[in-house]
Amino acid sequence: MSDLVTLRVRASIERRLEAECISPDRLATASTVEIARLPIWDGPRQIPLGDLFDVYGERSVRVRVDGDVSRVDAIGAGMTTGELIVDGPVGRYAGTRMRGGALRITGTADYGAGLEMAGGLLD
């Protein structure tokens, strides 16, 4: 178990992706290898999270995303626990359907951030 899981963008993300898997709920019990295998949607196909992000740490409800994820949608969607810090801009629907936890974004958030939130903190 580590104190923090860090996901660092490897290179500029050029197309719109969906990554509901980037959530403390999903990473709290996952090893580094399991995190890297989590699916990100690229249109109708799935690609492993590890193809786009370097993964540091494992099994933590504290998650940090470093880099420009302005084309990555649904980060933190459905969160119920933990802390998710996005250090940079984030795509559409960040924190949508949140019921708990804290989502902190240091950059801009695209439309739909916090949509249908029933709890938690979006900062």
Tab-separated table of C-alpha atoms in Angstrom:
chain	number	residue	atom	x	y	z
A	1	MET	CA	0.000	0.000	0.000
A	2	SER	CA	1.243	3.492	-0.789
A	3	ASP	CA	0.162	6.905	0.428
A	4	LEU	CA	-0.597	8.182	-3.078
A	5	VAL	CA	-1.197	6.906	-6.597
A	6	THR	CA	0.190	9.265	-9.241
A	7	LEU	CA	-0.794	9.077	-12.895
A	8	ARG	CA	1.505	11.130	-15.123
A	9	VAL	CA	0.520	11.836	-18.735
A	10	ARG	CA	3.193	10.432	-21.058
A	11	ALA	CA	2.518	12.557	-24.144
A	12	SER	CA	-0.038	15.018	-25.444
A	13	ILE	CA	-3.469	13.402	-25.714
A	14	GLU	CA	-4.819	14.332	-29.138
A	15	ARG	CA	-8.267	12.707	-29.162
A	16	ARG	CA	-11.251	12.699	-26.803
A	17	LEU	CA	-11.162	9.737	-24.380
A	18	GLU	CA	-13.354	8.565	-21.494
A	19	ALA	CA	-11.719	7.443	-18.246
A	20	GLU	CA	-14.236	6.725	-15.480
A	21	CYS	CA	-11.607	4.317	-14.132
A	22	ILE	CA	-9.589	7.282	-12.841
A	23	SER	CA	-11.224	7.401	-9.428
A	24	PRO	CA	-10.041	6.644	-5.893
A	25	ASP	CA	-12.781	4.018	-5.670
A	26	ARG	CA	-11.168	2.008	-8.485
A	27	LEU	CA	-7.549	2.486	-7.402
A	28	ALA	CA	-7.919	1.858	-3.647
A	29	THR	CA	-7.365	-1.896	-3.935
A	30	ALA	CA	-5.442	-2.094	-7.234
A	31	SER	CA	-1.749	-2.831	-7.693
A	32	THR	CA	0.386	-0.745	-10.048
A	33	VAL	CA	0.017	-3.408	-12.746
A	34	GLU	CA	-3.762	-3.619	-12.272
A	35	ILE	CA	-4.066	0.172	-12.486
A	36	ALA	CA	-2.079	0.224	-15.735
A	37	ARG	CA	-4.505	-2.363	-17.192
A	38	LEU	CA	-7.697	-0.427	-16.370
A	39	PRO	CA	-9.716	0.413	-19.492
A	40	ILE	CA	-9.973	3.848	-21.027
A	41	TRP	CA	-12.495	4.250	-23.837
A	42	ASP	CA	-11.265	5.532	-27.183
A	43	GLY	CA	-14.565	5.691	-29.063
A	44	PRO	CA	-15.832	2.106	-29.310
A	45	ARG	CA	-12.565	0.455	-28.262
A	46	GLN	CA	-10.734	0.123	-24.978
A	47	ILE	CA	-7.090	0.909	-24.387
A	48	PRO	CA	-5.131	0.278	-21.176
A	49	LEU	CA	-4.598	3.294	-18.916
A	50	GLY	CA	-0.878	2.430	-18.880
A	51	ASP	CA	-0.626	3.215	-22.604
A	52	LEU	CA	-1.234	6.899	-21.819
A	53	PHE	CA	-0.068	7.337	-18.222
A	54	ASP	CA	2.946	6.355	-16.169
A	55	VAL	CA	1.641	4.841	-12.924
A	56	TYR	CA	3.366	5.357	-9.573
A	57	GLY	CA	2.069	3.873	-6.329
A	58	GLU	CA	-0.755	1.481	-5.609
A	59	ARG	CA	-3.682	0.727	-3.311
A	60	SER	CA	-4.503	4.251	-2.169
A	61	VAL	CA	-7.613	6.431	-1.970
A	62	ARG	CA	-5.394	9.463	-2.647
A	63	VAL	CA	-4.854	9.932	-6.378
A	64	ARG	CA	-3.010	12.626	-8.309
A	65	VAL	CA	-3.175	13.159	-12.076
A	66	ASP	CA	-0.294	15.221	-13.484
A	67	GLY	CA	-0.590	16.783	-16.911
A	68	ASP	CA	-3.064	18.070	-19.451
A	69	VAL	CA	-6.098	15.783	-19.437
A	70	SER	CA	-8.395	18.331	-21.091
A	71	ARG	CA	-9.380	15.701	-23.663
A	72	VAL	CA	-10.037	13.021	-21.048
A	73	ASP	CA	-13.663	12.905	-19.933
A	74	ALA	CA	-15.405	11.462	-16.828
A	75	ILE	CA	-12.390	11.591	-14.498
A	76	GLY	CA	-13.718	11.083	-10.977
A	77	ALA	CA	-17.183	10.126	-12.227
A	78	GLY	CA	-19.160	8.281	-9.577
A	79	MET	CA	-16.615	8.885	-6.790
A	80	THR	CA	-17.725	7.920	-3.307
A	81	THR	CA	-14.516	8.246	-1.313
A	82	GLY	CA	-10.955	9.505	-1.251
A	83	GLU	CA	-9.196	12.482	-2.771
A	84	LEU	CA	-8.499	13.034	-6.458
A	85	ILE	CA	-6.240	15.937	-7.439
A	86	VAL	CA	-5.924	16.879	-11.109
A	87	ASP	CA	-2.907	19.116	-11.623
A	88	GLY	CA	-3.903	20.703	-14.901
A	89	PRO	CA	-6.992	21.077	-17.086
A	90	VAL	CA	-9.580	18.301	-17.135
A	91	GLY	CA	-12.142	17.239	-19.753
A	92	ARG	CA	-15.913	17.008	-19.691
A	93	TYR	CA	-18.027	15.524	-16.882
A	94	ALA	CA	-15.294	15.514	-14.211
A	95	GLY	CA	-16.858	14.372	-10.952
A	96	THR	CA	-20.245	13.707	-12.496
A	97	ARG	CA	-22.501	11.590	-10.241
A	98	MET	CA	-20.121	12.047	-7.266
A	99	ARG	CA	-21.525	10.918	-3.923
A	100	GLY	CA	-18.476	11.432	-1.722
A	101	GLY	CA	-14.788	12.239	-1.586
A	102	ALA	CA	-13.011	15.337	-2.835
A	103	LEU	CA	-12.084	16.248	-6.404
A	104	ARG	CA	-9.635	19.144	-6.667
A	105	ILE	CA	-8.760	20.586	-10.084
A	106	THR	CA	-5.936	23.137	-10.380
A	107	GLY	CA	-6.707	23.966	-14.011
A	108	THR	CA	-9.909	24.488	-15.939
A	109	ALA	CA	-12.768	21.985	-16.168
A	110	ASP	CA	-14.797	21.490	-19.339
A	111	TYR	CA	-18.605	21.475	-19.280
A	112	GLY	CA	-20.590	19.074	-17.110
A	113	ALA	CA	-18.195	19.121	-14.137
A	114	GLY	CA	-20.073	17.972	-11.055
A	115	LEU	CA	-23.227	17.197	-13.012
A	116	GLU	CA	-25.724	15.222	-10.891
A	117	MET	CA	-23.498	15.400	-7.783
A	118	ALA	CA	-25.227	14.111	-4.651
A	119	GLY	CA	-22.312	14.595	-2.244
A	120	GLY	CA	-18.603	15.147	-1.997
A	121	LEU	CA	-16.537	18.222	-2.762
A	122	LEU	CA	-15.612	19.663	-6.156
A	123	ASP	CA	-12.964	22.348	-5.796
